[in-house]
XYZ file of C-alpha atoms in Angstrom:
679
model
C 0.000 0.000 0.000
C 1.391 3.416 -0.893
C 0.309 6.914 0.044
C -0.031 9.937 -2.191
C 3.544 11.014 -1.449
C 5.031 7.848 -2.824
C 6.202 6.477 0.543
C 5.033 3.083 1.680
C 2.597 3.079 4.534
C 3.082 0.653 7.429
C 1.399 -2.679 6.764
C -0.056 -4.786 9.500
C 0.522 -8.543 9.217
C -1.440 -10.988 11.346
C 0.523 -13.650 13.208
C 0.010 -16.939 11.283
C -0.270 -18.893 14.527
C -3.239 -16.789 15.652
C -6.022 -18.887 17.100
C -4.299 -22.212 16.365
C -4.366 -25.081 18.820
C -1.171 -27.112 19.385
C -2.725 -30.078 17.510
C -3.806 -28.049 14.525
C -7.374 -27.501 15.705
C -9.081 -24.213 16.353
C -9.902 -22.680 19.700
C -13.469 -21.889 20.480
C -12.374 -18.733 22.319
C -11.063 -15.743 20.315
C -7.354 -15.068 20.822
C -5.960 -11.523 20.705
C -3.855 -11.336 17.550
C -0.201 -10.408 17.539
C 0.430 -7.529 15.147
C 3.749 -7.267 13.320
C 4.451 -3.756 12.024
C 6.534 -3.465 8.853
C 7.545 -0.162 7.292
C 10.223 1.326 5.058
C 13.472 2.515 6.623
C 13.309 6.265 6.525
C 15.926 8.948 6.247
C 14.772 12.034 8.126
C 14.752 14.315 5.072
C 12.639 11.792 3.128
C 10.240 11.456 6.058
C 9.892 15.244 6.305
C 9.194 15.482 2.595
C 6.702 12.622 2.605
C 4.613 14.069 5.433
C 4.998 17.749 4.480
C 7.053 18.876 7.458
C 6.904 22.609 8.122
C 7.999 24.968 10.866
C 5.067 26.830 12.448
C 5.373 30.579 12.041
C 4.961 32.697 15.136
C 4.021 36.353 14.939
C 4.467 37.890 18.355
C 2.532 41.094 17.737
C -0.339 39.311 16.008
C -0.673 36.840 18.893
C -0.518 39.701 21.390
C -3.333 41.557 19.593
C -5.479 38.423 19.415
C -4.966 37.729 23.103
C -5.897 41.319 23.919
C -9.133 40.974 21.932
C -10.007 37.828 23.842
C -9.523 39.476 27.244
C -12.715 40.793 28.753
C -13.366 42.774 31.889
C -14.370 39.716 33.904
C -11.189 37.749 33.149
C -9.079 40.855 33.776
C -10.643 41.333 37.197
C -10.305 37.655 38.113
C -6.656 37.768 37.030
C -5.852 40.788 39.173
C -8.181 39.873 42.032
C -8.361 36.044 42.369
C -11.190 36.494 44.881
C -13.556 37.036 41.908
C -12.589 33.585 40.652
C -13.016 31.458 43.768
C -15.712 33.398 45.637
C -18.548 32.526 43.169
C -17.653 28.846 43.704
C -17.755 29.235 47.491
C -20.036 26.699 49.163
C -22.020 28.173 52.058
C -22.356 27.067 54.816
C -20.152 23.950 54.506
C -16.991 25.833 53.458
C -17.680 28.696 55.858
C -17.888 26.413 58.903
C -14.417 25.056 58.146
C -13.051 28.555 57.482
C -14.609 29.900 60.689
C -13.177 27.169 62.937
C -9.800 27.304 61.204
C -9.672 31.118 61.278
C -10.410 31.308 65.012
C -7.815 28.599 65.732
C -5.083 30.330 63.726
C -6.071 33.737 65.088
C -5.435 32.466 68.612
C -1.994 31.271 67.506
C -1.196 34.674 66.023
C -1.300 36.399 69.422
C 1.646 34.706 71.178
C 3.576 34.030 67.962
C 3.144 37.596 66.764
C 4.493 39.109 69.968
C 7.295 36.555 70.224
C 8.451 36.912 66.633
C 8.301 40.711 66.934
C 10.849 40.482 69.759
C 12.894 38.244 67.455
C 12.783 41.053 64.872
C 13.904 43.612 67.500
C 10.534 45.322 67.098
C 7.912 46.296 69.718
C 5.738 43.228 70.558
C 2.524 44.799 69.265
C 3.979 45.108 65.756
C 3.839 41.316 65.441
C 0.045 41.462 65.808
C -0.094 44.404 63.395
C 1.861 42.288 60.880
C -0.666 39.462 61.254
C -3.534 41.923 60.714
C -2.985 44.670 58.094
C -1.051 42.853 55.295
C -3.355 39.815 55.534
C -6.311 41.934 54.370
C -4.419 42.736 51.177
C -3.406 39.099 50.693
C -7.077 38.156 51.039
C -7.786 40.203 47.897
C -4.699 39.398 45.796
C -3.382 36.032 47.067
C -3.908 32.710 45.292
C -3.002 30.218 48.037
C -6.104 29.125 49.928
C -4.277 27.476 52.814
C -1.224 29.638 53.556
C -1.364 31.333 56.954
C 0.136 34.750 56.335
C 1.691 36.885 59.049
C 4.881 36.658 61.080
C 7.511 34.067 60.138
C 10.531 33.059 62.225
C 13.108 33.214 59.417
C 11.904 36.580 58.116
C 11.728 37.886 61.694
C 15.347 36.902 62.270
C 16.487 38.591 59.086
C 14.467 41.685 59.981
C 16.055 41.675 63.429
C 19.527 41.687 61.872
C 18.680 44.679 59.694
C 17.082 46.527 62.603
C 20.060 45.779 64.853
C 22.598 46.965 62.262
C 20.861 50.268 61.479
C 19.312 51.416 64.770
C 20.194 51.848 68.431
C 23.137 53.780 69.834
C 24.956 55.982 67.345
C 22.080 55.845 64.854
C 19.473 58.421 63.924
C 16.771 55.793 63.426
C 14.593 53.902 65.895
C 13.893 50.173 65.672
C 10.347 50.864 64.470
C 11.548 53.232 61.735
C 14.023 50.681 60.376
C 11.465 47.848 60.489
C 8.714 49.776 58.679
C 11.174 51.137 56.089
C 12.349 47.561 55.472
C 8.731 46.465 55.041
C 8.134 49.234 52.494
C 11.281 48.425 50.496
C 10.627 44.656 50.551
C 7.122 45.294 49.195
C 8.498 47.577 46.486
C 11.094 44.978 45.432
C 8.464 42.237 45.261
C 6.225 44.425 43.086
C 9.152 45.125 40.736
C 9.832 41.369 40.596
C 6.179 40.867 39.691
C 6.377 43.413 36.855
C 9.512 41.670 35.544
C 7.716 38.280 35.720
C 10.379 36.869 38.022
C 8.077 34.537 39.929
C 9.473 31.360 38.402
C 13.039 32.424 39.297
C 12.397 31.308 42.866
C 12.618 27.698 41.698
C 16.353 28.147 41.222
C 16.391 27.590 44.975
C 16.714 23.829 45.309
C 14.994 21.684 47.929
C 18.369 20.992 49.555
C 19.048 24.729 49.795
C 15.666 25.519 51.359
C 15.994 22.655 53.861
C 19.564 23.506 54.869
C 18.775 27.212 55.108
C 15.659 26.825 57.254
C 17.389 24.297 59.525
C 20.293 26.688 60.066
C 17.859 29.543 60.652
C 16.061 27.405 63.254
C 19.370 27.012 65.126
C 19.711 30.794 64.975
C 16.146 31.273 66.301
C 16.706 28.852 69.173
C 20.020 30.470 70.097
C 18.559 33.981 70.026
C 16.013 33.004 72.701
C 18.549 31.695 75.196
C 19.262 35.107 76.690
C 15.568 35.627 77.530
C 15.275 32.079 78.885
C 18.241 32.691 81.197
C 17.204 36.277 81.928
C 20.576 37.823 81.050
C 21.703 40.699 78.863
C 24.370 40.162 76.215
C 26.694 42.796 74.718
C 26.569 43.606 70.981
C 28.041 40.646 69.112
C 28.333 41.895 65.519
C 26.772 40.475 62.395
C 29.241 37.630 61.676
C 29.809 34.422 63.699
C 27.057 35.584 66.041
C 25.964 32.123 67.192
C 29.515 31.220 68.202
C 29.947 34.470 70.136
C 26.461 34.134 71.666
C 27.229 30.779 73.276
C 30.606 32.079 74.411
C 28.962 35.059 76.141
C 26.153 32.892 77.549
C 28.771 30.639 79.139
C 30.223 33.633 80.957
C 26.758 34.898 81.989
C 25.414 31.633 83.435
C 26.338 32.632 87.055
C 24.212 35.766 86.579
C 21.139 33.863 85.341
C 17.775 34.756 86.947
C 16.656 31.499 88.621
C 12.965 32.425 88.671
C 13.213 33.297 84.984
C 14.852 29.931 84.213
C 12.314 28.006 86.323
C 9.310 29.555 84.558
C 10.901 29.041 81.130
C 11.723 25.372 81.854
C 8.183 24.727 83.088
C 6.754 26.358 79.954
C 9.045 24.288 77.684
C 8.080 21.047 79.461
C 4.380 21.844 79.153
C 4.752 22.619 75.446
C 6.733 19.433 74.765
C 4.221 17.266 76.656
C 1.420 18.831 74.619
C 3.238 18.416 71.289
C 4.522 14.880 71.819
C 1.783 13.238 73.914
C -1.493 15.171 74.147
C -1.687 16.640 70.652
C -1.253 13.354 68.677
C -3.890 11.599 70.790
C -6.309 14.518 70.688
C -5.955 14.732 66.898
C -7.708 11.343 66.636
C -10.735 12.730 68.445
C -10.858 16.385 67.419
C -9.275 18.388 64.599
C -9.050 21.548 66.749
C -5.828 21.535 68.818
C -5.550 22.840 72.362
C -4.465 26.526 72.177
C -1.612 25.726 74.564
C 0.451 28.738 73.521
C -2.360 31.182 74.295
C -3.048 29.380 77.577
C 0.608 29.808 78.586
C 0.548 33.497 77.632
C -2.607 34.160 79.679
C -1.365 32.132 82.668
C 2.060 33.784 82.490
C 0.468 37.225 82.463
C -1.764 36.400 85.469
C 1.198 34.883 87.339
C 3.274 38.001 86.661
C 0.509 40.231 88.024
C -0.022 38.121 91.154
C 3.672 37.666 92.043
C 4.851 41.067 90.737
C 7.628 39.278 88.835
C 9.075 42.436 87.294
C 9.711 44.341 90.535
C 10.244 41.546 93.070
C 12.269 39.115 90.892
C 13.796 41.449 88.310
C 12.261 39.597 85.369
C 11.963 41.175 81.941
C 8.383 41.654 80.757
C 6.832 42.626 77.438
C 6.223 46.208 78.535
C 4.013 48.898 77.062
C 1.512 47.710 74.448
C -0.682 50.418 72.905
C -4.344 49.533 72.662
C -6.299 50.238 69.489
C -5.331 50.441 65.833
C -2.307 52.548 64.839
C -2.750 55.678 62.762
C -1.254 55.458 59.254
C 2.211 56.970 59.013
C 4.728 57.269 56.202
C 7.902 55.174 56.616
C 11.208 56.998 56.942
C 12.460 57.046 53.352
C 15.899 58.406 54.283
C 17.081 54.969 55.382
C 16.054 53.137 52.200
C 19.431 53.377 50.398
C 21.219 51.918 53.444
C 19.063 48.780 53.646
C 18.592 48.090 49.923
C 20.785 44.960 49.673
C 19.383 43.405 52.850
C 15.853 44.115 51.590
C 16.453 42.086 48.419
C 17.432 39.055 50.510
C 14.392 39.389 52.783
C 12.072 39.808 49.770
C 13.386 36.667 48.057
C 13.318 34.518 51.205
C 9.795 35.607 52.192
C 8.475 34.927 48.703
C 10.278 31.593 48.329
C 9.012 30.200 51.624
C 5.444 31.362 50.928
C 5.314 29.908 47.418
C 6.917 26.621 48.513
C 4.223 26.158 51.167
C 1.514 27.206 48.743
C 2.577 24.575 46.220
C 2.419 21.836 48.868
C -1.203 22.566 49.787
C -2.246 23.337 46.204
C -1.139 19.853 45.130
C -3.065 18.267 47.993
C -6.287 20.104 47.137
C -5.867 20.054 43.341
C -5.708 23.760 42.534
C -3.011 26.067 41.186
C -1.305 29.147 42.555
C -0.001 32.040 40.477
C 3.699 32.639 40.991
C 3.704 36.245 39.816
C 0.320 36.869 41.456
C 1.875 35.785 44.774
C 4.597 38.400 44.247
C 1.864 40.984 43.695
C -0.002 39.893 46.835
C 3.103 39.894 49.034
C 4.413 43.151 47.588
C 1.100 44.983 47.954
C 0.646 43.566 51.474
C 4.093 44.682 52.617
C 3.682 48.089 51.002
C 0.325 48.610 52.722
C 1.557 47.245 56.054
C 4.561 49.578 56.136
C 2.165 52.503 56.735
C 0.778 50.762 59.853
C 3.952 49.886 61.822
C 4.384 46.404 60.278
C 7.541 44.540 59.314
C 7.771 42.059 56.367
C 5.256 39.209 56.442
C 5.204 35.720 54.866
C 3.555 32.313 55.265
C 4.198 30.173 58.353
C 4.543 26.392 58.071
C 3.303 25.654 61.600
C 0.211 27.872 61.321
C -0.523 26.716 57.752
C -0.504 23.090 58.880
C -2.946 23.879 61.706
C -5.109 25.936 59.343
C -5.311 23.030 56.900
C -5.976 20.376 59.548
C -8.623 22.541 61.228
C -10.668 22.520 58.020
C -9.722 25.777 56.299
C -10.962 25.923 52.704
C -10.250 29.415 51.344
C -8.660 32.798 52.071
C -11.700 33.635 54.220
C -9.800 31.841 56.985
C -7.382 34.789 57.034
C -10.293 37.213 57.166
C -11.697 35.428 60.230
C -8.329 35.465 62.016
C -8.001 39.186 61.232
C -11.403 39.822 62.807
C -10.267 38.073 65.990
C -7.031 40.098 66.035
C -9.029 43.311 65.583
C -10.869 42.521 68.828
C -7.543 41.847 70.562
C -6.011 45.104 69.302
C -9.038 47.174 70.263
C -9.851 45.723 73.673
C -7.343 43.170 74.989
C -3.808 44.157 73.902
C -2.856 46.067 77.055
C -3.642 42.987 79.167
C -0.413 41.338 77.984
C 1.933 44.108 79.192
C 3.094 42.198 82.349
C 3.789 38.985 80.359
C 7.310 37.652 81.120
C 9.454 37.576 77.996
C 10.772 34.141 78.972
C 7.308 32.719 78.204
C 7.467 34.045 74.654
C 11.080 32.845 74.339
C 10.005 29.346 75.412
C 7.160 29.309 72.882
C 9.511 30.338 70.054
C 12.242 27.881 71.092
C 9.801 24.961 71.018
C 8.071 26.137 67.822
C 11.266 25.605 65.797
C 11.480 21.969 66.893
C 10.073 20.785 63.560
C 12.593 22.864 61.611
C 15.473 21.576 63.733
C 14.358 18.003 63.022
C 15.021 18.673 59.349
C 18.639 17.827 60.164
C 17.557 14.203 59.695
C 17.065 15.002 55.989
C 20.816 15.263 55.374
C 21.317 11.506 54.731
C 18.389 11.631 52.294
C 20.014 14.428 50.301
C 23.338 12.554 50.252
C 21.531 9.548 48.806
C 19.854 11.721 46.174
C 23.174 13.059 44.944
C 26.535 14.484 45.919
C 25.598 18.056 44.961
C 22.394 17.982 47.027
C 24.259 16.743 50.095
C 27.018 19.347 49.746
C 24.475 22.136 49.166
C 22.521 21.212 52.316
C 25.620 20.874 54.491
C 27.469 24.019 53.370
C 24.307 26.129 53.483
C 23.573 24.961 57.021
C 27.154 25.496 58.198
C 27.318 28.961 56.596
C 24.076 30.059 58.253
C 25.038 28.736 61.679
C 28.677 29.725 61.820
C 28.761 32.879 59.681
C 25.394 34.592 59.143
C 21.970 34.133 57.582
C 22.579 36.315 54.525
C 25.947 34.707 53.768
C 24.384 31.262 54.205
C 21.645 32.056 51.699
C 24.201 33.406 49.239
C 26.376 30.284 49.600
C 23.392 27.977 49.119
C 22.153 29.890 46.090
C 25.623 29.835 44.516
C 25.890 26.073 45.095
C 22.446 25.427 43.596
C 23.290 27.416 40.470
C 26.749 25.834 40.252
C 25.286 22.328 40.409
C 23.149 23.149 37.353
C 26.217 24.248 35.373
C 28.331 21.313 36.530
C 25.637 18.839 35.498
C 25.327 20.626 32.157
C 29.090 20.343 31.607
C 28.988 16.585 32.171
C 25.971 15.189 30.321
C 24.937 11.559 30.385
C 26.541 9.555 27.565
C 26.606 5.794 27.063
C 27.271 3.145 24.458
C 24.181 1.261 23.331
C 23.643 -2.327 22.264
C 20.834 -4.107 20.464
C 18.253 -6.337 22.117
C 18.460 -9.447 19.890
C 15.739 -9.770 17.229
C 14.258 -6.344 17.988
C 14.620 -2.653 17.210
C 15.319 -1.813 20.873
C 18.692 -0.377 21.911
C 19.807 -0.063 25.560
C 22.771 1.041 27.672
C 25.485 -1.633 27.538
C 26.675 -0.804 31.069
C 23.237 -1.385 32.595
C 21.864 -4.402 30.726
C 23.153 -7.869 29.977
C 22.615 -9.953 26.850
C 22.823 -7.004 24.437
C 24.537 -7.334 21.065
C 27.172 -4.920 19.751
C 26.810 -4.529 15.981
C 29.906 -5.205 13.903
C 31.397 -2.051 12.377
C 28.827 0.213 14.053
C 29.134 2.171 17.297
C 25.946 3.597 18.844
C 26.284 6.386 21.454
C 23.424 7.956 23.387
C 23.641 11.618 24.428
C 21.317 13.287 26.959
C 21.290 16.984 27.824
C 22.241 20.166 26.007
C 25.138 20.453 23.587
C 26.614 23.922 23.819
C 29.866 25.860 23.974
C 30.605 24.610 27.488
C 29.952 20.911 26.831
C 31.241 20.535 23.265
C 34.771 19.569 24.355
C 33.415 16.934 26.754
C 31.202 15.573 23.982
C 34.076 15.247 21.515
C 36.482 13.660 24.004
C 33.895 11.175 25.291
C 32.940 10.066 21.783
C 36.627 9.469 20.997
C 36.925 7.391 24.189
C 33.975 5.232 23.136
C 35.535 4.811 19.697
C 38.863 3.930 21.329
C 40.887 6.392 19.264
C 43.084 9.440 19.631
C 41.735 11.462 16.721
C 44.912 13.427 16.009
C 47.117 10.335 16.117
C 44.609 8.330 14.049
C 44.580 10.942 11.294
C 48.394 10.898 11.155
C 48.487 7.093 11.215
C 46.079 6.710 8.329
C 48.137 9.049 6.158
C 50.915 6.478 6.267
C 51.117 4.728 2.823
C 51.555 1.373 4.551
C 48.409 1.795 6.659
C 45.890 -1.042 6.357
C 42.430 -0.712 7.847
C 41.386 -3.554 10.173
C 38.400 -5.690 9.202
C 36.629 -5.058 12.526
C 37.201 -1.288 12.467
C 34.327 1.079 13.198
C 32.793 2.373 9.961
C 29.648 4.095 11.252
C 29.067 6.219 14.332
C 25.384 6.522 15.241
C 24.583 9.323 17.682
C 21.258 8.890 19.455
C 20.031 12.465 19.895
C 16.515 11.646 21.111
C 17.414 13.210 24.485
C 19.357 16.168 23.048
C 17.392 19.158 24.340
C 19.375 22.007 22.801
C 22.366 22.708 20.559
C 23.976 26.101 20.001
C 25.917 27.455 16.980
C 29.339 27.060 18.628
C 28.661 23.381 19.351
C 27.385 22.895 15.792
C 30.584 24.416 14.400
C 32.713 22.063 16.519
C 30.492 19.102 15.664
C 30.766 19.829 11.941
C 34.566 19.831 12.068
C 34.508 16.690 14.222
C 32.308 14.829 11.712
C 34.649 15.894 8.911
C 37.676 14.554 10.819
C 35.879 11.273 11.531
C 35.067 10.824 7.852
C 38.724 11.404 7.003
C 39.565 8.262 8.992
C 36.707 6.225 7.514
C 33.962 6.753 10.103
C 30.692 8.193 8.854
C 28.430 9.964 11.364
C 24.725 9.159 11.448
C 22.265 11.119 13.614
C 19.150 9.470 15.014
C 16.070 10.905 16.718
C 16.777 14.641 16.443
C 13.879 16.711 17.731
C 12.419 19.308 15.320
C 14.038 22.133 17.304
C 17.502 20.545 17.082
C 17.019 19.596 13.426
C 15.957 23.137 12.484
C 18.895 24.641 14.381
C 21.392 22.386 12.606
C 19.873 23.201 9.245
C 19.824 26.923 9.956
C 23.523 26.826 10.872
C 24.400 25.002 7.655
C 25.235 21.683 9.279
C 22.530 19.814 7.327
C 21.607 20.219 3.691
C 24.744 22.116 2.650
C 27.283 21.233 -0.007
C 29.711 19.844 2.549
C 27.551 17.510 4.549
C 29.225 14.762 6.527
C 26.221 13.319 8.331
C 22.957 11.587 7.546
C 19.870 11.973 9.730
C 17.303 9.312 10.642
C 14.119 9.331 12.732
C 15.202 6.309 14.840
C 18.337 4.369 15.726
C 17.036 1.331 13.859
C 16.733 3.281 10.596
C 20.361 4.401 10.959
C 21.463 0.851 11.798
C 19.660 -0.470 8.723
C 21.532 2.015 6.523
C 24.903 1.189 8.120
C 24.431 -2.562 7.782
C 23.334 -2.178 4.161
C 26.503 -0.242 3.351
C 28.659 -2.833 5.121
C 27.034 -5.623 3.109
C 27.719 -3.741 -0.122
C 31.364 -3.315 0.838
C 31.647 -6.967 1.807
C 30.182 -7.916 -1.587
C 32.781 -5.794 -3.353
C 30.480 -2.891 -4.275
C 31.790 0.572 -3.443
C 29.097 3.134 -2.547
C 29.361 6.393 -4.430
C 29.789 9.732 -2.709
C 26.123 10.480 -3.437
C 25.125 7.263 -1.660
C 27.214 8.056 1.392
C 26.345 11.723 1.768
C 23.072 13.563 1.656
């Protein structure tokens, strides 16, 4: 059977043994037939011609105009404000009940965590509750993650605390609050610029090993920073480098000065929290999805105990201090400090966004919905920008609160709206109640809350098993964060993640392939047994990109598989007495089915390499080139030109068929012409 282009169509031949019984009879039951597919052996150019191959034309401006015509007001609004997309699908009252319970549960958690993390950020305690209130309203309108609990985050709080410490205090013209709000404004501005530049996907350059090592190191930093409040001592300024090392050195000297009442209350609080987390909480989870608000209970009990025993005056304990009641009046940040904190703001913006998106992806996969990467930048940027006018510092998503929000039945962003309503009541009527709260209670809550992050240290063996680069990235990122600083640790981890991509690109996967007997299947000779190497033909598989950085590796590896030194072989074959061995390689088949990209510099090198191989009697055959690679080679003059040293085939088996045919002709004494050998 032939088609209109003159190329034979595949024919389907029924197995002659179909339906036959061993004794020659017929089965009463129908047997599924075995189909044998036969087809011509194609060369890629012939196949393209037969089936009218063409390259689709793309007109950027025409597509842009068509897309603009298709955009209506409704889709524009739902794109900018995702609330218009999910709110019409909201199921009332079933979804609202889950959001209400989850919102109240998370709102209760915001109170102690907000105040504790604010102290971690060297900000007034009330600003932690502000940060869990004002920016979350904006995220409710612009955010796409339905399960992220936005507000204060330990890692971001630590990084904020470093910036505040470095640019405020003695010898500075700025207060802690001014630095924190200016940082919030600049972080929001940077995230909005990243959104305009469509840089959302760039966050995925941060590998899983980097994120794990960084957050584990940051957890060590968080735990260490709380030790002074647990012991009730004051430490001198320690600088911004090697702070953890110096902190433990100074704590060792201050142990004799520790406040025993402070230590006793902190130890009791830690024990209570651990008993709840390890014993009560897992058992209660089987009976009720709402956890015991143990943190809020400790805060309330600690405040009442401080009032009854007058802990501040009689025992010299540090307390939270003045907390203004009511909502703050809007106020412009101090813009004079912005140039001084620009570099630190970039780091905080990237970390806050990366953590939030990573958590959002986890819950989106569980609940089968998608989040918008650039939309998340818009939501975070707008939230930080808005919050900076109301005494907030940078906000992000919290893993611990997000997990509780999800388990408590939260369905949509309305959960955040409910928690904000609860915080509004606290700010308006209850905030001043917490003024006598001992700071050691908050320090204990924070120290225990990072337990899960610290346990990520057990992931190191897993990353070593996954690969050398992952293990090194985790370890060096962790060590840099702990022993140098958070910003240096992030920079080291990011550099290692990027470097691993380049190193892997410089050393692509290459292997020699053998034939599965009586089939058209070809597999890696180093991984399978029973394969057959074809006489006079060498088949090499290449996976990855072929570019200016990997072209030398490609050429050298191919020569190793061929078992030749190309320069010496060319000289040797010029000798008049040279005699070619009968088992010499005559055809090199390169399996390019996994070649993702090739650049002009690699094509130039490849062209010269193929020419040199032909000069020593080895013809190069390409198999399985993707349309993109094929078009690039043709555009660069590697295929279809006057000097063409390669033939192209759709599969390895087509190339093998051609090579074996030529070898049979040579064995029979026929010499193929140049036209038969070249395109």
